[in-house]
XYZ file of C-alpha atoms in Angstrom:
492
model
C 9.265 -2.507 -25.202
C 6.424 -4.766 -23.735
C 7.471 -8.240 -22.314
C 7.194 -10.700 -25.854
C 7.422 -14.096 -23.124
C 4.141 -15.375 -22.834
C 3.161 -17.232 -19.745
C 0.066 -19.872 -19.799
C -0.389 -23.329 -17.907
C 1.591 -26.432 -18.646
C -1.746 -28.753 -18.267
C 0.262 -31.593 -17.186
C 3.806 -33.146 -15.672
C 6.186 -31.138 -17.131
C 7.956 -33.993 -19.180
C 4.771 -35.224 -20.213
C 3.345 -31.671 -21.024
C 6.845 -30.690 -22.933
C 6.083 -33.831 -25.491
C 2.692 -32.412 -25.730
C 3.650 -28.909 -26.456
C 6.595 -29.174 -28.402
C 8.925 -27.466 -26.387
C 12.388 -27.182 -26.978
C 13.119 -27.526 -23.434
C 12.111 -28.773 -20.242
C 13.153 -27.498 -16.464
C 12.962 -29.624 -13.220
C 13.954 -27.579 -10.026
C 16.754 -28.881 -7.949
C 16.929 -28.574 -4.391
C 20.004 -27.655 -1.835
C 21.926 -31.327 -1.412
C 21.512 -31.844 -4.430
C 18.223 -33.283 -4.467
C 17.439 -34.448 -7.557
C 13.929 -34.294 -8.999
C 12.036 -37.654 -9.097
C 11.259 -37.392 -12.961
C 12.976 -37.179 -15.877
C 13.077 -37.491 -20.100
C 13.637 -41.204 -21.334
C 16.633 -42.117 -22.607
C 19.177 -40.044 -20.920
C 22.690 -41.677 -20.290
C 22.807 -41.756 -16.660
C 21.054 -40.375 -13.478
C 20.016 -37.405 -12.282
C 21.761 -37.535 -9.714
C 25.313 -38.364 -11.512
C 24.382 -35.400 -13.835
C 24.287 -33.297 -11.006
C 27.433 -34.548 -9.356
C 29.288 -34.769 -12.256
C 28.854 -30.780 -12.565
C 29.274 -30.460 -9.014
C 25.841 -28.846 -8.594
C 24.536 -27.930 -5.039
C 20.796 -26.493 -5.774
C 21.112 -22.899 -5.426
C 19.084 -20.204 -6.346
C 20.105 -19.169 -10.330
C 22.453 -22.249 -10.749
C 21.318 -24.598 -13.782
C 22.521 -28.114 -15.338
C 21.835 -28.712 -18.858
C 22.094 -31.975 -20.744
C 20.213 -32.993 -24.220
C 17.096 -35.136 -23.717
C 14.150 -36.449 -25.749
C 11.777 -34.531 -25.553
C 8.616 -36.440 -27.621
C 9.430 -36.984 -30.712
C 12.525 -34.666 -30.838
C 15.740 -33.879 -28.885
C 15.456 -30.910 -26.916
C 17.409 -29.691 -23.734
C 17.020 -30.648 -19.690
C 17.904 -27.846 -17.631
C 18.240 -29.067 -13.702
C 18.018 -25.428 -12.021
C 18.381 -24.501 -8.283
C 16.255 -23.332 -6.476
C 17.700 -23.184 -2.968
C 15.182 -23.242 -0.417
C 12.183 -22.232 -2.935
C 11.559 -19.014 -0.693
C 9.868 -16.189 -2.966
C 13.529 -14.289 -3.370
C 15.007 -18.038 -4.465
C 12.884 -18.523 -6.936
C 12.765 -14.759 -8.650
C 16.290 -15.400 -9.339
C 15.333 -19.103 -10.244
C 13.139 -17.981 -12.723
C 15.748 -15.269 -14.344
C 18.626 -18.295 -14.728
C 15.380 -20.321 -16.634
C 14.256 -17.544 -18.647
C 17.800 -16.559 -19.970
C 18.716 -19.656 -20.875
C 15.834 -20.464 -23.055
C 16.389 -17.524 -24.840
C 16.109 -18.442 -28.889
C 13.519 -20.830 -27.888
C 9.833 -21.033 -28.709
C 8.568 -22.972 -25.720
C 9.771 -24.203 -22.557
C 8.134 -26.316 -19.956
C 9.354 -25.164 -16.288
C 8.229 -27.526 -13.366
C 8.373 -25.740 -10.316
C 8.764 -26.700 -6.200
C 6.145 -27.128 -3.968
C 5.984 -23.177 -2.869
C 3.628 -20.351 -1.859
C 1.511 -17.978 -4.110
C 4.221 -15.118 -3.523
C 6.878 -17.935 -4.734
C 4.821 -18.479 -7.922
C 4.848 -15.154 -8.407
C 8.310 -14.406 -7.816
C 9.737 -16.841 -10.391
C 7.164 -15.323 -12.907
C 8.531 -11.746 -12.399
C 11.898 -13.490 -12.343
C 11.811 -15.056 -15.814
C 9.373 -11.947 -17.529
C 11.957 -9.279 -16.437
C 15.229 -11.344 -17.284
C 13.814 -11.459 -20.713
C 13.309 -7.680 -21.168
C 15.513 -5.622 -23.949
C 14.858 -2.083 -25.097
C 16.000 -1.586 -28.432
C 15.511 1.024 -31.072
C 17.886 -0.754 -33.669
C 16.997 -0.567 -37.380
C 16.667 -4.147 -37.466
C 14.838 -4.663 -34.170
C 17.580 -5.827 -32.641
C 17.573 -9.352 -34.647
C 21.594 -9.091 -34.504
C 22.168 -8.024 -30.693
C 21.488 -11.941 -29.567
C 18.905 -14.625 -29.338
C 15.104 -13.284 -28.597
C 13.643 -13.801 -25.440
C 12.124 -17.328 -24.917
C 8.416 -17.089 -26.889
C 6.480 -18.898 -24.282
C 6.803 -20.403 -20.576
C 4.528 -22.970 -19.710
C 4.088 -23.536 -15.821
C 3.671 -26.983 -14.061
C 2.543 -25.183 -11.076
C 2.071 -28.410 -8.848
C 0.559 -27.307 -5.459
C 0.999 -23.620 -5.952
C -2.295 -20.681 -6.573
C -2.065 -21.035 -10.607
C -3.730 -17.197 -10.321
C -0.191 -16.162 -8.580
C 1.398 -16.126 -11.930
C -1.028 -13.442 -13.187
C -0.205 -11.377 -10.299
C 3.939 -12.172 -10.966
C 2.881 -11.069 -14.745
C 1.390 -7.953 -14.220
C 4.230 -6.435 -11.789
C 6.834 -7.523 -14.246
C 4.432 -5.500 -16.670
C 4.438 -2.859 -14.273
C 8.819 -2.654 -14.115
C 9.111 -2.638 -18.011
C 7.033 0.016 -18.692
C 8.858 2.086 -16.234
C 12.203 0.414 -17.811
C 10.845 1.693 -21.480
C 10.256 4.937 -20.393
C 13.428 5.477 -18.329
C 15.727 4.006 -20.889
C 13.782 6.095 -24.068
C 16.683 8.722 -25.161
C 15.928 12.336 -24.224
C 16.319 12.990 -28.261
C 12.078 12.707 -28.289
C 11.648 12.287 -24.283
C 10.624 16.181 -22.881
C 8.316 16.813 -20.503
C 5.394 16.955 -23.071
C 6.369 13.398 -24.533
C 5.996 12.341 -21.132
C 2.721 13.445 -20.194
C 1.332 12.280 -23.655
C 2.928 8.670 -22.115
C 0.652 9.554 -19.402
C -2.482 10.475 -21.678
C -1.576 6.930 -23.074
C -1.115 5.100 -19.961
C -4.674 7.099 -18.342
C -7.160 5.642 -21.344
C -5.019 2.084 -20.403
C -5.607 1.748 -17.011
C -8.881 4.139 -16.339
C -7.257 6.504 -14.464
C -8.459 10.741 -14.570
C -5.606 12.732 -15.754
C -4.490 16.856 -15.396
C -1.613 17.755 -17.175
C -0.671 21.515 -15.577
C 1.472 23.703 -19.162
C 3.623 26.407 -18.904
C 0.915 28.446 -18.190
C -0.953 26.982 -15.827
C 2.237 26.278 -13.986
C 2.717 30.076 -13.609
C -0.440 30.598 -12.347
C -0.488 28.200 -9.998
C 3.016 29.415 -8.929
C 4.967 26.270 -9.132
C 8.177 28.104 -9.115
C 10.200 25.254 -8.922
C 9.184 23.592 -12.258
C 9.658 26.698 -13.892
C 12.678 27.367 -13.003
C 14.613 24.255 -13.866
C 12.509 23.904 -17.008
C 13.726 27.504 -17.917
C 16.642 26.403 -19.609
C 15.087 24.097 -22.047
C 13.139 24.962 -25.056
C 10.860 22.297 -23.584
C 8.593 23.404 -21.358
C 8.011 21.397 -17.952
C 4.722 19.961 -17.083
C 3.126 18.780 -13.793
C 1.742 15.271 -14.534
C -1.230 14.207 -12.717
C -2.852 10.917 -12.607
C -5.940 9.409 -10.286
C -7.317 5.889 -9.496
C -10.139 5.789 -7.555
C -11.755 1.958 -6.878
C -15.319 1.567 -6.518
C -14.611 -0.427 -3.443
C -12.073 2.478 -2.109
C -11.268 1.369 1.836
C -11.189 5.022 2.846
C -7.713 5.488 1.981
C -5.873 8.398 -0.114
C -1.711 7.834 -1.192
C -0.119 10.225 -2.891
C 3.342 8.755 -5.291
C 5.721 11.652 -6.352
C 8.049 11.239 -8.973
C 11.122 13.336 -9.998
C 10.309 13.695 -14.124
C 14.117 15.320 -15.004
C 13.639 14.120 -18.495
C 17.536 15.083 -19.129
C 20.231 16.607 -16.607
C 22.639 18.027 -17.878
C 23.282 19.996 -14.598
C 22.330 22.878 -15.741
C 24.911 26.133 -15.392
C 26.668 23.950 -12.658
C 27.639 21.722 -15.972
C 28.057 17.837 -14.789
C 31.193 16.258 -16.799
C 30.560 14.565 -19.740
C 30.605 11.062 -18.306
C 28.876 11.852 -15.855
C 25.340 13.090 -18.356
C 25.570 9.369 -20.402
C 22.491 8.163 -18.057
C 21.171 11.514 -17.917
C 17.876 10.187 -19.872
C 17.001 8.092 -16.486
C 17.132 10.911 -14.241
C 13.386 10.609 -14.522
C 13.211 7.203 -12.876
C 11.229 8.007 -9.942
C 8.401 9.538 -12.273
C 8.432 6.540 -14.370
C 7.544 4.010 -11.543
C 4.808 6.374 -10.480
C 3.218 6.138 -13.661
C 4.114 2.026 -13.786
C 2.385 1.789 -10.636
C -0.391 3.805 -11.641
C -0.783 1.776 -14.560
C -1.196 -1.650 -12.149
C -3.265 -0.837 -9.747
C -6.477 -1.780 -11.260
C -4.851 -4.827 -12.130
C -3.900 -6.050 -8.810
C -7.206 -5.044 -7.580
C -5.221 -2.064 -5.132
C -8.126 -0.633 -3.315
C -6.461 2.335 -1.631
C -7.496 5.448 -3.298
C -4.241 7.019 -5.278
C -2.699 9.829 -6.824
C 0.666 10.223 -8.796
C 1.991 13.059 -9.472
C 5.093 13.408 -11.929
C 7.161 16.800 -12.048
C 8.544 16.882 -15.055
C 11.467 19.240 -16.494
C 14.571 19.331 -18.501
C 17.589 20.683 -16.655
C 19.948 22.417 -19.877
C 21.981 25.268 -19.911
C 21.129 28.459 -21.618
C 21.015 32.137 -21.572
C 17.484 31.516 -19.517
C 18.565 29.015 -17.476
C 18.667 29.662 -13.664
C 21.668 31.129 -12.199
C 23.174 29.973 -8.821
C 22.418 32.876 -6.546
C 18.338 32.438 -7.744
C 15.623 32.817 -5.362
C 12.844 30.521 -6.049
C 9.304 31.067 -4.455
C 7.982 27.246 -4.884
C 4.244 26.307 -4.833
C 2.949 27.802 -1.312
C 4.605 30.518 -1.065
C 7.688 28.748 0.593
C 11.687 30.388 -1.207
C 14.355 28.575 -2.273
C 18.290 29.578 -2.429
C 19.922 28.077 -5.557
C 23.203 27.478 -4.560
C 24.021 24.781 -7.264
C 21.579 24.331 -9.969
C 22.371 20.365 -10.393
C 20.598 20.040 -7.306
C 17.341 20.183 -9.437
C 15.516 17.463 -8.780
C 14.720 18.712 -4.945
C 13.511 22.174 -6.184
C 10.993 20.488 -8.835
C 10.119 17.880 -6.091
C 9.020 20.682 -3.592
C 6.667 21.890 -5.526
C 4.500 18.414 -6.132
C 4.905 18.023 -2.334
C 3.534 21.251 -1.147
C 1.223 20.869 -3.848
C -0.175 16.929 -2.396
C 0.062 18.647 1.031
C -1.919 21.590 0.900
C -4.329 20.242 -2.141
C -4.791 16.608 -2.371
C -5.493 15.495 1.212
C -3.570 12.670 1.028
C -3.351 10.554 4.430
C 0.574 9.772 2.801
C 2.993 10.692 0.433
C 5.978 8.635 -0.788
C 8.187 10.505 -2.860
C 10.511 8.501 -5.510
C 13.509 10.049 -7.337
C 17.198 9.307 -8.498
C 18.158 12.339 -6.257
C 21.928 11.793 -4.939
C 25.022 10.385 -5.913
C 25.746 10.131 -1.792
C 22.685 7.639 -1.500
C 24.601 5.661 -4.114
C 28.185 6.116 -2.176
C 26.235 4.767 1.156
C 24.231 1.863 -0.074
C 25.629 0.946 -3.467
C 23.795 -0.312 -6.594
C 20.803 -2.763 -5.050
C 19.668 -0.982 -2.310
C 17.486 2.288 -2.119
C 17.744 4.590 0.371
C 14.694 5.285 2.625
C 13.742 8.725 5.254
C 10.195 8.649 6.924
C 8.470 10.934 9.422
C 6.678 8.048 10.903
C 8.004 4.598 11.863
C 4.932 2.126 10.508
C 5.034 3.763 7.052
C 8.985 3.189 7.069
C 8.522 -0.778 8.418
C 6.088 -1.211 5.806
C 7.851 0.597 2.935
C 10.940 -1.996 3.944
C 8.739 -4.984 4.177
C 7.089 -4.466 0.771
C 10.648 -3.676 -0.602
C 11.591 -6.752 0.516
C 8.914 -8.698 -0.726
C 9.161 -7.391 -4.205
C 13.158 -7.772 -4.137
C 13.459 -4.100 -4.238
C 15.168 -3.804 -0.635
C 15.328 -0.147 1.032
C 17.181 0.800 3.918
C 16.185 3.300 6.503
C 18.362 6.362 6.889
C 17.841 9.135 9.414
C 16.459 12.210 9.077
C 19.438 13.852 11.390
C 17.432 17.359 12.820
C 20.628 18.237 14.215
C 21.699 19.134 10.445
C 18.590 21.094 9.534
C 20.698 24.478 10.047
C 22.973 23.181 7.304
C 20.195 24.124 4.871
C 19.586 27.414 5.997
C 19.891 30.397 3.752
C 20.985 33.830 4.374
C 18.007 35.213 2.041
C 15.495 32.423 1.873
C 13.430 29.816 3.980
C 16.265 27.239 2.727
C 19.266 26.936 0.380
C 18.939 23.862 -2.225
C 22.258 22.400 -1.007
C 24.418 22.133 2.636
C 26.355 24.897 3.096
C 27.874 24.390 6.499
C 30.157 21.082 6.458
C 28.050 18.879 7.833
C 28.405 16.392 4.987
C 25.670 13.916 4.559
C 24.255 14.835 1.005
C 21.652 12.107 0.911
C 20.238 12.995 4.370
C 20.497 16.652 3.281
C 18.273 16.325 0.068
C 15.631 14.495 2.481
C 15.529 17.308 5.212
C 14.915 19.708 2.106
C 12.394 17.536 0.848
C 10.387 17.981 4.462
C 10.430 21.069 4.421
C 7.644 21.258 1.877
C 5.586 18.100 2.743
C 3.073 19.855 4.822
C 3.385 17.813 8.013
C 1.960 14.932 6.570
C 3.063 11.559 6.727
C 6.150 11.173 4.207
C 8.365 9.419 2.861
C 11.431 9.535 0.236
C 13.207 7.013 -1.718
C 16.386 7.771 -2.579
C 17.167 5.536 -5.509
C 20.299 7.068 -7.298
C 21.758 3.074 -6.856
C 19.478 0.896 -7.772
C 17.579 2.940 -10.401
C 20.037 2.164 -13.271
C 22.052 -1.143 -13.745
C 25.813 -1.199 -15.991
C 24.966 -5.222 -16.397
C 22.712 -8.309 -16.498
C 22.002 -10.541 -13.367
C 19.337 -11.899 -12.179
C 15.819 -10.335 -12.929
C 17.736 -7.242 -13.398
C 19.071 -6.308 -16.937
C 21.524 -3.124 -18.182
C 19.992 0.336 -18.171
C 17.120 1.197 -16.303
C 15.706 -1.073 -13.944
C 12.289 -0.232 -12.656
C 13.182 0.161 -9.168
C 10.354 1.200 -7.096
C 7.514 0.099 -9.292
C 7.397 -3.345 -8.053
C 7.966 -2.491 -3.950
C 5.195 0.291 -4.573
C 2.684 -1.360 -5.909
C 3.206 -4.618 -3.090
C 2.824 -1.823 -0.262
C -0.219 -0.571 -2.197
C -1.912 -3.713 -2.361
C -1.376 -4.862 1.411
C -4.128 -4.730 3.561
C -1.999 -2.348 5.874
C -0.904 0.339 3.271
């Protein structure tokens, strides 16, 4: 569902400009010490700084204070919130605590701490994204809780006002992958996916190619068609371009694993285990959120996203473990276990960027192994790379955007553990070597042509069982906001 918060300028103080507006609350940032802020409503019963002590408050990032206060001719509510040492990562969860506390309220006034453009922006993303629900209740979800806060008004102070457009349109840019992640598989096939793409294309001014079943075949995209074969949905290869008029010279290449449901196939997953199923397609929806963007933040890299979308079901046409797939190329694949999907469909959009697109990089995103999410846990994405810049500034951006990544290595010394005994490769280790993450990631190479490469593991961070901070239950977004803040770097 699109972000309902509205964001505009304060014009003023923010006590003043709350009278003004009518807001129902008012928020004055509160540094480490406490330090209180140096203005406040009329007519409250003691200090600042006794409010704060008497809570026992200590400024940090996502803590808030609340007391009644006049607010012009009413009584609304002050919120004191923490905002540790205002760096941009403070204040995204700064702006979350805000945001999700004025929820049931039409307006709130937010002051904020002297702070950078990127801190503007954070605490914009911060506030937009804590306010997100998905919902397809029949009474719009009126009875699930309050409804996000209607409008934020910024007292920027020193700050780049513009900032908060840019915090706006990435927090844009992680809902719609968050909608289309967390819409149940009961209407989301491949083909409802690429008409999300036709959609998003006449949006955003990007060229799209959307490859059928029949096209597929042609083209010999073996991989597609052979998890897809299952379903009585069809797969589709999903491609969408954005070319600037002031292009630097510059061609990227997203990828994004489109399994629109897993069940696992014929190598059935338990039944628990299929309840988030409808995200395994995570990866292709922040390749088409960041597609969306990228005229908005003015990205002037030259880029191509390419979603491979399939549903993985069981059937008497589903693929069999013991298959032989011959993936876009030319290049077979052993299917050993046919849960292991999301590397075969993968394969194909790589060789595909590789041998067609001329890409000068490809970053491939997917929710590809439950070992990425053993190693690293819930918030952090696991990252391989063929080339050390690309990987320092895939981390940077990721930790920019507060979407942090952490290198992993691409171990050659268990590239045999791939090997097949009648293929190139087998789509799983079949040698002990362990490793399952690193595994999926030295399959993955195998078909990206030579070319500068990346993968993003993000099994973890992809989906969310709770609330907290900008984050909120179900899908997540992960990868939309880190991609599009390497994108628009002068050093992509």
């Amino acid at each position: 569902m699109p972000i309902q918060t509205r964001v505009r300028d304060a014009g003023g103080p923010p006590v003043e400009a709350a009278a003004s507006l009518g807001a129902q609350a008012v928020a004055l940032p509160v540094r480490p010490g406490p330090t209180a802020p140096s203005d406040a409503p009329p007519g409250l019963p003691c200090s600042l700084d006794e409010l704060l002590a008497l809570h026992g408050a200590k400024g940090e990032p996502g803590e808030v204070v609340a007391a009644p206060a006049r607010l012009g001719d009413g009584l609304g509510e002050l919120l004191l919130y923490g905002v540790g040492e205002a760096a941009p990562a403070d204040l995204r969860k700064a702006g979350a605590a805000v945001a999700r506390r004025g929820r049931g309220r039409d307006t709130l006034v937010a002051g904020l701490p002297d702070t950078s453009a990127d801190g503007l922006s954070a605490f914009v993303e911060g506030a937009l994204l804590a306010g997100y629900q998905f919902t397809i209740r029949s009474d719009d979800g009126a009875g699930k809780g309050k409804a996000p806060l209607g409008t934020l008004a910024l007292a920027t102070g020193s700050a780049d006002a513009r900032a908060a457009d840019r915090g706006a349109a990435l927090a844009r840019a992680t809902a719609r992958a968050r909608d289309l992640a967390n819409q149940p598989s009961t209407d989301k096939g491949p083909s409802w996916l690429a008409d999300r793409a036709a959609d998003l294309a006449a949006e955003a001014g990007l060229r799209l190619r959307v490859l059928g079943e029949k096209e597929l075949a042609e083209g010999g995209f073996g991989g597609l068609l052979t998890v897809g074969s299952g379903s009585p949905r069809p797969p589709r290869l999903i491609e969408l371009s954005y070319t600037p008029e002031d292009a630097d010279g510059r061609h990227a290449v997203l990828v994004g694993k489109g399994i629109t449901f897993d069940s696992g196939g014929l190598s059935l997953k338990p039944n628990d285990n299929m309840k988030t199923m409808k995200t395994d397609m995570a990866g292709g929806a922040a390749v088409m959120a960041v597609m969306g963007a990228l005229r908005d933040l003015g990205v002037r890299t030259r880029v191509t996203g390419l979603v491979a979308a399939a549903e993985n079901m069981p059937s008497g046409s589903a693929m069999r473990p013991g298959d032989v797939v011959a993936h876009y190329g030319g290049r077979t694949c052993e299917v050993l276990n046919t849960d292991a999907e999301g590397r075969l469909v993968l394969a194909d959009a790589l060789a595909y960027a590789a041998a067609e697109l001329d890409p000068d990089v490809i970053v491939d995103v997917a929710t590809l192994t439950g070992a990425a999410k053993v190693a690293l846990g819930l918030r952090h994405g696991a990252l391989y790379a063929t080339d050390d810049d690309l990987a320092a500034a895939l981390t940077a951006a990721g930790q920019a955007a507060g979407e942090p990544l952490w290198r992993m290595p691409l171990v050659d010394d268990y590239r045999p553990g791939i090997d097949s005994d009648v293929a190139d490769v087998a789509n799983i280790e079949r040698r002990g070597f362990g490793g399952g993450s690193i595994m999926a990631a030295l399959f993955l190479r195998e078909f990206a042509g030579g070319r500068r490469w990346a993968h993003l593991d993000v099994a973890g961070p992809a989906r969310s069982t709770g609330d907290d901070a900008e984050i909120t239950k179900g899908a997540t977004g992960f990868g939309a906001r880190l991609l599009l803040t390497w994108l628009a770097a002068p050093s992509a």
